[in-house]
PDB file of C-alpha atoms in Angstrom:
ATOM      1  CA  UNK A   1     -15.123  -2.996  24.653  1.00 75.00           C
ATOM      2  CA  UNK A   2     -13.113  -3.023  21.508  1.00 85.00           C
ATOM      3  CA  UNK A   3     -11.608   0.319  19.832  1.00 85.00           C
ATOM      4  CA  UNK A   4     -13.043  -0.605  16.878  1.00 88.00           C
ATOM      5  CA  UNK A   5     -16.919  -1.429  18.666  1.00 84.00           C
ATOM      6  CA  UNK A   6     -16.858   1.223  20.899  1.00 85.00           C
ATOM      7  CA  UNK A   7     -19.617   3.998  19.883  1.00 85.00           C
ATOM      8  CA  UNK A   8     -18.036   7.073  18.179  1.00 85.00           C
ATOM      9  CA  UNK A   9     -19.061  10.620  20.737  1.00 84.00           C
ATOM     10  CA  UNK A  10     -18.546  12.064  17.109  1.00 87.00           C
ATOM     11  CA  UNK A  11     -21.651  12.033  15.413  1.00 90.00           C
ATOM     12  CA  UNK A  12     -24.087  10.922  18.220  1.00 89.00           C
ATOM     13  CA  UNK A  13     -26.564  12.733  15.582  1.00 93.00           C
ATOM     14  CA  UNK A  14     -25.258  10.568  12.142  1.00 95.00           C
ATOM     15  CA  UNK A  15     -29.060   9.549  11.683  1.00 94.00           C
ATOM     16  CA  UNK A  16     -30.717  13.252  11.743  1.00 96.00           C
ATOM     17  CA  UNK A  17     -27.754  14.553   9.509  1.00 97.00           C
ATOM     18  CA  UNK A  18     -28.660  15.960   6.096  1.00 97.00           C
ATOM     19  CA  UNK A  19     -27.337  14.564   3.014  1.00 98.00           C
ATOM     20  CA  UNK A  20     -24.811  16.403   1.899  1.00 98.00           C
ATOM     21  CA  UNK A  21     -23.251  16.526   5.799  1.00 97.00           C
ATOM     22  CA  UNK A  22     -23.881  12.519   6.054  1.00 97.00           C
ATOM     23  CA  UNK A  23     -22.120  12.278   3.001  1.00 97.00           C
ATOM     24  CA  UNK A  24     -19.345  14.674   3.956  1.00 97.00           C
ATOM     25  CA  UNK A  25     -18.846  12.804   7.411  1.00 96.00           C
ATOM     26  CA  UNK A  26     -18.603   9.684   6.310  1.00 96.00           C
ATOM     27  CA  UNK A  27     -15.607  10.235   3.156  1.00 97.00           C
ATOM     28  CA  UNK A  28     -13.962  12.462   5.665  1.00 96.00           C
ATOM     29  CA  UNK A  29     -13.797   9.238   8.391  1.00 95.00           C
ATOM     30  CA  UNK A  30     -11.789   7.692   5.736  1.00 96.00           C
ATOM     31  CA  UNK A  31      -8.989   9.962   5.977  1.00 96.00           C
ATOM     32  CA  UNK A  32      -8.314   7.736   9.612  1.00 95.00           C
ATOM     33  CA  UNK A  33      -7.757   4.740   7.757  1.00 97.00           C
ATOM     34  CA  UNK A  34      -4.834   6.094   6.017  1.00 97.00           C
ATOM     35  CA  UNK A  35      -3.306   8.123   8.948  1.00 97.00           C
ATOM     36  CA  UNK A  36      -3.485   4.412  10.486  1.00 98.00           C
ATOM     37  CA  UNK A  37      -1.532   2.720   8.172  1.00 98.00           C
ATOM     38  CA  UNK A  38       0.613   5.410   7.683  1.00 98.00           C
ATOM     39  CA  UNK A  39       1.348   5.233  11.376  1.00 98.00           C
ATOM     40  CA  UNK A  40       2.436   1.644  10.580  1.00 98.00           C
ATOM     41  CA  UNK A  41       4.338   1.603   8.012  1.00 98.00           C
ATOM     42  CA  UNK A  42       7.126   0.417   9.678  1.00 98.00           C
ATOM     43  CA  UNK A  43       5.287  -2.791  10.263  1.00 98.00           C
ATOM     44  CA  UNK A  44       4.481  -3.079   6.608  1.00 98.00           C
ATOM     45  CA  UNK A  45       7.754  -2.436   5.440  1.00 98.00           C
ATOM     46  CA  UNK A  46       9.458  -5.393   7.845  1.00 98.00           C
ATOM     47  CA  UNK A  47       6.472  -7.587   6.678  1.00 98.00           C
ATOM     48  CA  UNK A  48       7.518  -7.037   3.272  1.00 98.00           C
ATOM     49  CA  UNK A  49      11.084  -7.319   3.789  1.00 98.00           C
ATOM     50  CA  UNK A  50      10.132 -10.996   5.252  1.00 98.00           C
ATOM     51  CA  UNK A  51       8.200 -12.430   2.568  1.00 98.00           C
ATOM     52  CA  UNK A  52      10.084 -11.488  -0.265  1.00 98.00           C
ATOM     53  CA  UNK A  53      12.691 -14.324   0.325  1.00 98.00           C
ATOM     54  CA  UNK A  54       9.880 -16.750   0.700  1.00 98.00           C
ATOM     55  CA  UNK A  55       7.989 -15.876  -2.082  1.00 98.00           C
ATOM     56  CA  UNK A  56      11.483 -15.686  -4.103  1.00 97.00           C
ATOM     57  CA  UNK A  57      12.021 -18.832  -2.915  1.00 97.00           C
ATOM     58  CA  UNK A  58       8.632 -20.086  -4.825  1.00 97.00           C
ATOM     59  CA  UNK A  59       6.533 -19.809  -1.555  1.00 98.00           C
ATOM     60  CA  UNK A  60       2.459 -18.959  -1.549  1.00 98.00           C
ATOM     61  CA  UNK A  61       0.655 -16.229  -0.488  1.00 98.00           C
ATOM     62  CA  UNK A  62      -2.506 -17.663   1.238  1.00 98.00           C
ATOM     63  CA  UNK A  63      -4.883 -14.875   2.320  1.00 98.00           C
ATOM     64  CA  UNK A  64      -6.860 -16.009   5.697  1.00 98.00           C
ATOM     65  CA  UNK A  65     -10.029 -13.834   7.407  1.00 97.00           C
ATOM     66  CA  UNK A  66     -13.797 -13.545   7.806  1.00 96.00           C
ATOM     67  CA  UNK A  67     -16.696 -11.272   6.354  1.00 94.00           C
ATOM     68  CA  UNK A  68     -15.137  -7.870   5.327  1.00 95.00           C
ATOM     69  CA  UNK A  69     -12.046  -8.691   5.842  1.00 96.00           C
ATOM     70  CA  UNK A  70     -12.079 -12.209   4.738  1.00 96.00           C
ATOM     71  CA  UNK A  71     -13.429 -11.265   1.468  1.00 96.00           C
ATOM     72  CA  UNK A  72     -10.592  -8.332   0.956  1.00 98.00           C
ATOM     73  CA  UNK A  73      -8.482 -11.017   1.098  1.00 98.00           C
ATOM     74  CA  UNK A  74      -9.842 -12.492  -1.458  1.00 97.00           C
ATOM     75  CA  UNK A  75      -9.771  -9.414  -3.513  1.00 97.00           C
ATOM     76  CA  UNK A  76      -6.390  -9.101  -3.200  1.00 98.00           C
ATOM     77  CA  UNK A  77      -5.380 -12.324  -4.106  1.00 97.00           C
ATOM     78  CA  UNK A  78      -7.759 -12.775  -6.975  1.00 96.00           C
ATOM     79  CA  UNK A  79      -6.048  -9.216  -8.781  1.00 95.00           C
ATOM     80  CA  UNK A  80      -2.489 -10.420  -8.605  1.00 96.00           C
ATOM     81  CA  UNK A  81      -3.215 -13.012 -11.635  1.00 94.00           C
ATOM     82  CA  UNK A  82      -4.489 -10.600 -14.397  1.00 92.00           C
ATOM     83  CA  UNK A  83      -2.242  -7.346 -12.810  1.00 93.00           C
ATOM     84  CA  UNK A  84       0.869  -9.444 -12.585  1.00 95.00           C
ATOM     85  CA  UNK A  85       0.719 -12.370 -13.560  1.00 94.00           C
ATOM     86  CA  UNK A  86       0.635 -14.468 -10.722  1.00 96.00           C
ATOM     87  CA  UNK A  87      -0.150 -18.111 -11.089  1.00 96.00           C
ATOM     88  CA  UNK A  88      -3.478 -18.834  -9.368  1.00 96.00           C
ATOM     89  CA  UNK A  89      -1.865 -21.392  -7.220  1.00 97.00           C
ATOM     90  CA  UNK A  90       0.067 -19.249  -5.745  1.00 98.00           C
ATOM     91  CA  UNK A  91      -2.364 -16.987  -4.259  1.00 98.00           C
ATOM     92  CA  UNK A  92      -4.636 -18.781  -2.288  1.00 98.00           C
ATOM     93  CA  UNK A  93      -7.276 -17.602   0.202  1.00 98.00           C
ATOM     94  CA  UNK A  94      -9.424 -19.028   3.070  1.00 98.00           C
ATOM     95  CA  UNK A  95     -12.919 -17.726   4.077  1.00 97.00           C
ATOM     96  CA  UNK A  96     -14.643 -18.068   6.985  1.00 96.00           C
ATOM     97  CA  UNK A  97     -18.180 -20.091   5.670  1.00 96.00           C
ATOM     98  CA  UNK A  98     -15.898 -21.093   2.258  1.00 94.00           C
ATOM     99  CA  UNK A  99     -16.857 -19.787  -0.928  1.00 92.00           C
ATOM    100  CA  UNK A 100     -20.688 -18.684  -0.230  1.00 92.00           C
ATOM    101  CA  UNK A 101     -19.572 -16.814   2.246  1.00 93.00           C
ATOM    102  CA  UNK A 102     -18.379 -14.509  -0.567  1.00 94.00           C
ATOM    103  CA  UNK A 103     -21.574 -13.543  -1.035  1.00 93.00           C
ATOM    104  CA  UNK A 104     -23.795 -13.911   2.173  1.00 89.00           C
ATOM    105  CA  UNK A 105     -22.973 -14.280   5.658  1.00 84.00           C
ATOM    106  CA  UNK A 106     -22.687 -18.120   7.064  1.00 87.00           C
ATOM    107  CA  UNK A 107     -23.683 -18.317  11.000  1.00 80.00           C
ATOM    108  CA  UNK A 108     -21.514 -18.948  13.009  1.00 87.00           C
ATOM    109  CA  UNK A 109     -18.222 -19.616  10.507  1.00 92.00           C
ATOM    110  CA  UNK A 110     -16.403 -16.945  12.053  1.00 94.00           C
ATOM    111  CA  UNK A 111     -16.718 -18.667  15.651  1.00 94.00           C
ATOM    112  CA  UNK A 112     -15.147 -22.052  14.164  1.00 96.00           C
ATOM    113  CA  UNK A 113     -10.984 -22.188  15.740  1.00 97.00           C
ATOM    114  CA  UNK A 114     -11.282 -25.768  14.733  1.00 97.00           C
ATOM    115  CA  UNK A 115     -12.442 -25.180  10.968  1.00 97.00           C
ATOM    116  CA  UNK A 116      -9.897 -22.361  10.493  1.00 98.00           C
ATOM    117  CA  UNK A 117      -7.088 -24.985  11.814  1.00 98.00           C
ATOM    118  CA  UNK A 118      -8.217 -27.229   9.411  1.00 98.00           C
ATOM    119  CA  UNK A 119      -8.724 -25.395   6.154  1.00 98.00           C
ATOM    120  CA  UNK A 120      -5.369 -23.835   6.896  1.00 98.00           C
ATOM    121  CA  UNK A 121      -3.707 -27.001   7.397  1.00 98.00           C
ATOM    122  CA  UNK A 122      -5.799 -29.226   4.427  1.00 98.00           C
ATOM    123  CA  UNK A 123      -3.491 -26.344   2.079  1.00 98.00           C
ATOM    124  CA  UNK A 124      -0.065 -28.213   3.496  1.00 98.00           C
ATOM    125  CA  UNK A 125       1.521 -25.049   4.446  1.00 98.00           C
ATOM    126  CA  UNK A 126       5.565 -24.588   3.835  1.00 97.00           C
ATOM    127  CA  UNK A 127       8.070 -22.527   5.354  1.00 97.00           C
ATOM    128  CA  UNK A 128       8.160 -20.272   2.482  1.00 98.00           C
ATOM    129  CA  UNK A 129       4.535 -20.245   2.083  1.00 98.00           C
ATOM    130  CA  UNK A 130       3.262 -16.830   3.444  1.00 98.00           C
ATOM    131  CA  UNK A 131      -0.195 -16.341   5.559  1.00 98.00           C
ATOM    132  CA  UNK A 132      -1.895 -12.923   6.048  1.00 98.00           C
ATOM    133  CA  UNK A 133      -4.189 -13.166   8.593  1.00 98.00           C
ATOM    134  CA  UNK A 134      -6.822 -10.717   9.123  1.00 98.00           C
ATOM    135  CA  UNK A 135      -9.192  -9.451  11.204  1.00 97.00           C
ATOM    136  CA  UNK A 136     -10.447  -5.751  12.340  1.00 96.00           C
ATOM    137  CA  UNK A 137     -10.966  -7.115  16.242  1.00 95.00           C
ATOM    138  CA  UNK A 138      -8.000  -9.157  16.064  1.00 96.00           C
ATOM    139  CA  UNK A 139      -9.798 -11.952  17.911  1.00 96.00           C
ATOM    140  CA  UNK A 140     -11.859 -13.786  15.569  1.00 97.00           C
ATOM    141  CA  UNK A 141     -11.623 -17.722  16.396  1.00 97.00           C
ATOM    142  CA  UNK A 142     -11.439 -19.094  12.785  1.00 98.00           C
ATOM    143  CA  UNK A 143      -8.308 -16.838  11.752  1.00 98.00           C
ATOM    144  CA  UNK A 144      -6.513 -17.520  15.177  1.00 98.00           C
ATOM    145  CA  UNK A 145      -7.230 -20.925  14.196  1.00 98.00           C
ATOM    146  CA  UNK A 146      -5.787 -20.443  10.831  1.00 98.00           C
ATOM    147  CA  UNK A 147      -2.406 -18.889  12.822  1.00 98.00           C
ATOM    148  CA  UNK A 148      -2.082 -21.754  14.443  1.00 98.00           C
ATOM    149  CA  UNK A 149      -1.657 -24.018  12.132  1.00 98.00           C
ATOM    150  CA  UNK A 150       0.043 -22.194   9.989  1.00 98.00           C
ATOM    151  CA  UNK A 151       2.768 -21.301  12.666  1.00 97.00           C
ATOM    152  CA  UNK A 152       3.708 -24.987  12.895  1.00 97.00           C
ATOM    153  CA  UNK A 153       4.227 -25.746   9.551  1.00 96.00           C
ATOM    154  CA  UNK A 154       6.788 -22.711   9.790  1.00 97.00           C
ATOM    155  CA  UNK A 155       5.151 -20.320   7.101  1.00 98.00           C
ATOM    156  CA  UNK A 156       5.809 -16.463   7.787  1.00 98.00           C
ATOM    157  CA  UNK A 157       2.797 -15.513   9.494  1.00 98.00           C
ATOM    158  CA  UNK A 158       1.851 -11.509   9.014  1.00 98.00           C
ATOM    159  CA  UNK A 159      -1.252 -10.715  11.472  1.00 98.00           C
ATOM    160  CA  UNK A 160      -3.307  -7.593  10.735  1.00 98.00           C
ATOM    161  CA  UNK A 161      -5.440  -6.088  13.244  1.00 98.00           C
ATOM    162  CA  UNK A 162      -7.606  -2.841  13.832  1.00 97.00           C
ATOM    163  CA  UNK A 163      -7.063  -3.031  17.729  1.00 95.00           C
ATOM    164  CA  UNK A 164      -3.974  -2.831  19.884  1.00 94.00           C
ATOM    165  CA  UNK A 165      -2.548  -5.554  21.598  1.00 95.00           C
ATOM    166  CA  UNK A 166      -4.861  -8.047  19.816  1.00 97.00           C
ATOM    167  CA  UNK A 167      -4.068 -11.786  19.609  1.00 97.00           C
ATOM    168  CA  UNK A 168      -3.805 -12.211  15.886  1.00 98.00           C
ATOM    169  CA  UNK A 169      -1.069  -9.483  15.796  1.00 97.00           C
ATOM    170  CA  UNK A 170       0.889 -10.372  18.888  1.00 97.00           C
ATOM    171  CA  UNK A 171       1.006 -14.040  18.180  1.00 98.00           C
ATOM    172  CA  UNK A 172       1.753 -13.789  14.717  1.00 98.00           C
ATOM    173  CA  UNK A 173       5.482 -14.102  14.010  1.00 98.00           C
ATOM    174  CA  UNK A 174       4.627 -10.197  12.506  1.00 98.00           C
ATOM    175  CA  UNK A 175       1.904  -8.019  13.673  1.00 98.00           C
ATOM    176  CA  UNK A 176       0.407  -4.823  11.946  1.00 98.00           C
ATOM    177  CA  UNK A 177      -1.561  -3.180  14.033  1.00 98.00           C
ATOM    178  CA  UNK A 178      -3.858  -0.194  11.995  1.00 98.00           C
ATOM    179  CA  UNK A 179      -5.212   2.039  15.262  1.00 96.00           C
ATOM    180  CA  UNK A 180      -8.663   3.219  13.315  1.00 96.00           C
ATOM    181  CA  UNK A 181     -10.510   3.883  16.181  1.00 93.00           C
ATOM    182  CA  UNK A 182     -14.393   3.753  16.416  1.00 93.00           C
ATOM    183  CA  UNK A 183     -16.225   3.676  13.640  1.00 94.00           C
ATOM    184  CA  UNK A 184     -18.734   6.694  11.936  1.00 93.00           C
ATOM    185  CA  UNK A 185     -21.351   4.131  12.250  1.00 94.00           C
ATOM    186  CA  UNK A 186     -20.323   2.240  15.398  1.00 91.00           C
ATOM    187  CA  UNK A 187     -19.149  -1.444  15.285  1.00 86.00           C
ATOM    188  CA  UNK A 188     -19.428  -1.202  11.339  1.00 91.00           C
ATOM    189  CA  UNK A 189     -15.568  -2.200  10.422  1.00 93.00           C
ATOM    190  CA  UNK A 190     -16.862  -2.456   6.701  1.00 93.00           C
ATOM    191  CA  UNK A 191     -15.846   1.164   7.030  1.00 95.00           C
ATOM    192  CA  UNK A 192     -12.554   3.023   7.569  1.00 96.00           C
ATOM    193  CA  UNK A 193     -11.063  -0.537   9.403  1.00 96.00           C
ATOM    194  CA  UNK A 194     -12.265  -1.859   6.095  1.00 97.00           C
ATOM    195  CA  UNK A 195     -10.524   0.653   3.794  1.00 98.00           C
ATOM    196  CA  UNK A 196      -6.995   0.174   6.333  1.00 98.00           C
ATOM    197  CA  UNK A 197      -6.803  -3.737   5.720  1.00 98.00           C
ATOM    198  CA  UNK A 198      -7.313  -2.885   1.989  1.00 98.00           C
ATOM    199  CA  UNK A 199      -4.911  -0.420   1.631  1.00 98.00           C
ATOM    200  CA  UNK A 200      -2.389  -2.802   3.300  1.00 98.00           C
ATOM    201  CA  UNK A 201      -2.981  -5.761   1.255  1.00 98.00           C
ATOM    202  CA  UNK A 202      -2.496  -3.502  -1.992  1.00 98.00           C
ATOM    203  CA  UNK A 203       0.890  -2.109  -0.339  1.00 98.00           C
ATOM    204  CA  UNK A 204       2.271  -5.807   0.614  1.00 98.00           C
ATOM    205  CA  UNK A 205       1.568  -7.813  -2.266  1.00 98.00           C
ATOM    206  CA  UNK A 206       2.191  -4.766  -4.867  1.00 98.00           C
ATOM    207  CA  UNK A 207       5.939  -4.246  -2.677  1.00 98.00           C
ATOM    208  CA  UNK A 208       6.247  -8.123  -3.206  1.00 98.00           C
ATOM    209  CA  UNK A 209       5.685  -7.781  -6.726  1.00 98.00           C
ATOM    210  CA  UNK A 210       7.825  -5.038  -7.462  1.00 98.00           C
ATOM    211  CA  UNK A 211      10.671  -6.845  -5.551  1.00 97.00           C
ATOM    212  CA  UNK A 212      10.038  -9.919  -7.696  1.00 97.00           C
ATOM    213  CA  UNK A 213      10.547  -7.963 -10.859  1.00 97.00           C
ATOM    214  CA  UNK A 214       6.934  -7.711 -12.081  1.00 97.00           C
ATOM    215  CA  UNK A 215       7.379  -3.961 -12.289  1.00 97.00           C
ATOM    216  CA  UNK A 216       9.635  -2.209 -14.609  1.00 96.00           C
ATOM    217  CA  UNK A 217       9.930   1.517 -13.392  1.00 95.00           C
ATOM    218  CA  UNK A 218       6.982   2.023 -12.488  1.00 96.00           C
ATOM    219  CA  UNK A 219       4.978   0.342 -15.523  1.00 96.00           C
ATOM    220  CA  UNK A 220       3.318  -2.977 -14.791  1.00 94.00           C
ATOM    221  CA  UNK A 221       4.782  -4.633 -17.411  1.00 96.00           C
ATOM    222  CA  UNK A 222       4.046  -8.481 -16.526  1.00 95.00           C
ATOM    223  CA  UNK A 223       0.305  -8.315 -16.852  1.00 90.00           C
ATOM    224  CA  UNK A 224      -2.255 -10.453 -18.543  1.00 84.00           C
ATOM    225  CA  UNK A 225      -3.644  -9.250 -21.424  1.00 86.00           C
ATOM    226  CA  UNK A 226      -6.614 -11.271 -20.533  1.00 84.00           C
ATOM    227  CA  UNK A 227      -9.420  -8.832 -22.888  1.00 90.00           C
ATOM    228  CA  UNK A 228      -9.327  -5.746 -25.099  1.00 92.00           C
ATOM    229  CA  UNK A 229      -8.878  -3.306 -22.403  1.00 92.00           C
ATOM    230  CA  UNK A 230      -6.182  -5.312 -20.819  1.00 91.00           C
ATOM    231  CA  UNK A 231      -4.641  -5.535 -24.839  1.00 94.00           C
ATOM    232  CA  UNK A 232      -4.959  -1.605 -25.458  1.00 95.00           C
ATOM    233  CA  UNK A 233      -2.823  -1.185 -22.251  1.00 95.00           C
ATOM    234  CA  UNK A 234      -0.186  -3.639 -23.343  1.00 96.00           C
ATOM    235  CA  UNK A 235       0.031  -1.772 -26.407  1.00 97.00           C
ATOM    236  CA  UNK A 236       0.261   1.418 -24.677  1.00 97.00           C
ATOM    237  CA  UNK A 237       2.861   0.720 -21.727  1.00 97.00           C
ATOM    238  CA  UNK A 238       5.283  -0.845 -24.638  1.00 97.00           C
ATOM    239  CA  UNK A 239       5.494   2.209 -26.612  1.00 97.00           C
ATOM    240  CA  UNK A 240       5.822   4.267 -23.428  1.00 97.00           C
ATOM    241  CA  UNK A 241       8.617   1.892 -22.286  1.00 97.00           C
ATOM    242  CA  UNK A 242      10.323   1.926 -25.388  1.00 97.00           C
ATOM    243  CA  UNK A 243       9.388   4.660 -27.568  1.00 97.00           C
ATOM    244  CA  UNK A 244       8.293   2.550 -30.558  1.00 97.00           C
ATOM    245  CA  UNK A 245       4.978   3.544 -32.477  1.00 97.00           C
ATOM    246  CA  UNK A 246       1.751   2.148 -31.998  1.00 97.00           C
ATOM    247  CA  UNK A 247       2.026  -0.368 -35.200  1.00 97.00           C
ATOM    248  CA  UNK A 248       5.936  -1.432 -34.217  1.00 97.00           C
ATOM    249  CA  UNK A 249       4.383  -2.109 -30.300  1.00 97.00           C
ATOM    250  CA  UNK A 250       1.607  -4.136 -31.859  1.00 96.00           C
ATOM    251  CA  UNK A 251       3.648  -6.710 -34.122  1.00 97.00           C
ATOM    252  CA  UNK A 252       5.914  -7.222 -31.442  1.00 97.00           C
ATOM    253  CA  UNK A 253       3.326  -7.667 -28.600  1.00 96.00           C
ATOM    254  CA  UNK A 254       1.748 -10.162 -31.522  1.00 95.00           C
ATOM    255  CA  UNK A 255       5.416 -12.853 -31.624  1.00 96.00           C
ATOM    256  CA  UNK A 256       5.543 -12.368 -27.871  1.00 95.00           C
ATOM    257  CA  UNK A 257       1.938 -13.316 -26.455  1.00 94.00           C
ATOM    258  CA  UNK A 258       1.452 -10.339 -25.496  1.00 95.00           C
ATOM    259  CA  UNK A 259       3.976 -10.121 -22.767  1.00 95.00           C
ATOM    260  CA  UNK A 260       5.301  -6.246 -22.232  1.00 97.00           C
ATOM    261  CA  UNK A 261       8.603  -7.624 -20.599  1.00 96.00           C
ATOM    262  CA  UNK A 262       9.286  -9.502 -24.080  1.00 97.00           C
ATOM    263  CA  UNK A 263       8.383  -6.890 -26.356  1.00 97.00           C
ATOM    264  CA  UNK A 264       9.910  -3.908 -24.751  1.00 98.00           C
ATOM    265  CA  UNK A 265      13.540  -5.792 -24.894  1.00 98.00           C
ATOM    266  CA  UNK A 266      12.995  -6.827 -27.976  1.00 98.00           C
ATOM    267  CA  UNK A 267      12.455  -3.646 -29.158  1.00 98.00           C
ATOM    268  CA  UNK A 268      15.096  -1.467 -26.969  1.00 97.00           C
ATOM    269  CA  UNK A 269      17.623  -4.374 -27.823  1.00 96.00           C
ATOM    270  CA  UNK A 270      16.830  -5.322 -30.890  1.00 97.00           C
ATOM    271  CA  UNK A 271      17.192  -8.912 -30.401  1.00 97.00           C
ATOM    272  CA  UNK A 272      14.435 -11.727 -31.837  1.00 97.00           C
ATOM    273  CA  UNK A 273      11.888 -12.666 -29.274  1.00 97.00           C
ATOM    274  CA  UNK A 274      14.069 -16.049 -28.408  1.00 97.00           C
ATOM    275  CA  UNK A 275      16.562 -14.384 -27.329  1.00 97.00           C
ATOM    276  CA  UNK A 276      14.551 -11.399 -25.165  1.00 97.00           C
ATOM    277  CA  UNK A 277      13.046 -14.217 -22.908  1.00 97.00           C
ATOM    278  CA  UNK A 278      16.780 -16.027 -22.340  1.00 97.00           C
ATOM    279  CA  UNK A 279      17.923 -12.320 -21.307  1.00 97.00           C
ATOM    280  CA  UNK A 280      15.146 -11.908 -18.971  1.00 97.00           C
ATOM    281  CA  UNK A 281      15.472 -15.519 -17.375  1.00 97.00           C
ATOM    282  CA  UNK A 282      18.785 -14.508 -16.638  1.00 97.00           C
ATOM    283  CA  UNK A 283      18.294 -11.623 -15.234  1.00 97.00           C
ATOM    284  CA  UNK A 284      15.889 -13.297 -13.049  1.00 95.00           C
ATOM    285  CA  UNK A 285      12.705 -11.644 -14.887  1.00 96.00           C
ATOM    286  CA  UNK A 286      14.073  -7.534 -13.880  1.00 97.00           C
ATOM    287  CA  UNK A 287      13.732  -6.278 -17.404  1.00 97.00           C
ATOM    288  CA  UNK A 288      16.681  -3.187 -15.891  1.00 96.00           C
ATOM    289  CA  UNK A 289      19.000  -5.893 -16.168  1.00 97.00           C
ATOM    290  CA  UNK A 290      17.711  -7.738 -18.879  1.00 97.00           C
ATOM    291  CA  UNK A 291      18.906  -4.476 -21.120  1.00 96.00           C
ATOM    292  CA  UNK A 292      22.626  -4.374 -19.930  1.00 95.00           C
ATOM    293  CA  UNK A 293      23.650  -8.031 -20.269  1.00 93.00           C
ATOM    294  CA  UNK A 294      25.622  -8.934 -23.131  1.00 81.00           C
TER     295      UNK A 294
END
């Protein structure tokens, strides 16, 4: 039996528990998530270290997996648009049962090795393209499917896995391995192997991002100011950037479209917004370096 769907000897009494314990138990079983992907962190960190050059290189991230951790995938993928701009093409993600299966569970998707070849390969995967493949048992047919294919079209393949030795992480080209263990409620890996995958995905694509320039200290300042809340901040991380008050923060942010980068080298250089974007394409979008060339 699986780590992951073996019965926990923990709480052999979960059901008789009263509230306040249940609850207790069940935030304190998330503390194993993050002890797991602490404990592989060194797998993260080489994962990241590969993609960067890909993505550099103008590579995708394409997000593969089913149920839980099919729709994390998603998740992540779906945030890196309005949190850092990322064009939509660029992030891409397959599901196990396509799009409905966003939203109820589709019979027998998961069990498909075929399907997940073929939705993996119907994306024409590149060598800089870059697949994370997930799945708590590691085994799932439609994701090892997915690997498949995209290991021979050459795209970095980064397999994550809530069981040791599993197939997604030792035939991807990089495996990540989070050792959860059983789950509070057994076999339910919408739970702490759940919460592991997600922190993961956050760390990866957040450590590509900040590699790529997106992040300026540590200030998202290449965001979409998509609605008013998403505005306010703009407003807020330029005048903390820069020092300016709020009405200086707004006028700028108003010639620039909004975008932080822009305004906060306009304002600490005092250059016309023209000239703020050709400093920043020069200095390959780090706005660090944008502020010392000449």
């Amino acid at each position: 039996m699986l780590n992951t769907e073996r019965p926990s000897q923990e709480h052999a009494g979960l059901d008789e528990y009263p509230v306040p314990k249940l609850v207790g138990t069940l935030i304190a079983d998330q503390f194993q998530a993050v002890a797991a992907v602490q404990a592989a962190a060194g797998a993260i960190a080489a994962a990241v270290e590969a993609a960067v050059p890909r993505i550099a290189a103008g590579g995708r991230l394409i997000y593969v997996g089913a149920g839980t951790s099919g729709r994390l995938g998603v998740l992540d993928g779906v945030e890196l648009h309005p949190t850092f701009s990322w064009p939509h093409e660029r992030a891409l993600s397959l599901l196990a049962g396509g799009k409905r299966a966003m939203f109820a569970a589709v019979e027998g998707a998961e069990d498909d090795v075929k399907q997940g070849f073929l939705d993996l390969a119907a994306l024409l995967p590149q060598r800089d393209d870059v697949v994370l493949l997930l799945a708590a048992s590691g085994s799932t047919p439609y994701v090892l499917g997915a690997l498949d294919a995209a290991r021979t079209s050459g795209a970095l393949t980064i397999g994550i896995a809530n069981n040791a030795d599993a197939p997604l992480a030792t035939r991807a080209e990089l495996g990540i391995t989070l050792d959860t263990g059983p789950e509070v409620i057994s076999g339910s890996t919408r739970l702490k192997a759940g919460t592991s995958q997600k922190i993961v995905l956050n760390t990866i694509s957040s450590a590509i991002m900040v590699r790529l320039n997106k992040v300026h200290g540590n200030l998202m300042v290449d965001m979409k100011a998509t609605n008013a809340k998403l505005l306010r901040r703009a407003v807020a991380l330029t005048m903390h950037a820069t020092g300016a008050d709020e009405p200086s923060a707004r006028f700028v942010l108003e010639q620039c479209d909004h975008h932080v980068k822009v305004a906060i080298v306009v304002l600490l250089r005092q250059v016309p917004v023209a000239r703020a974007r050709e400093l920043l394409a020069q200095a390959h979008g780090s706005v660090r370096s944008a502020l010392l060339l000449q």
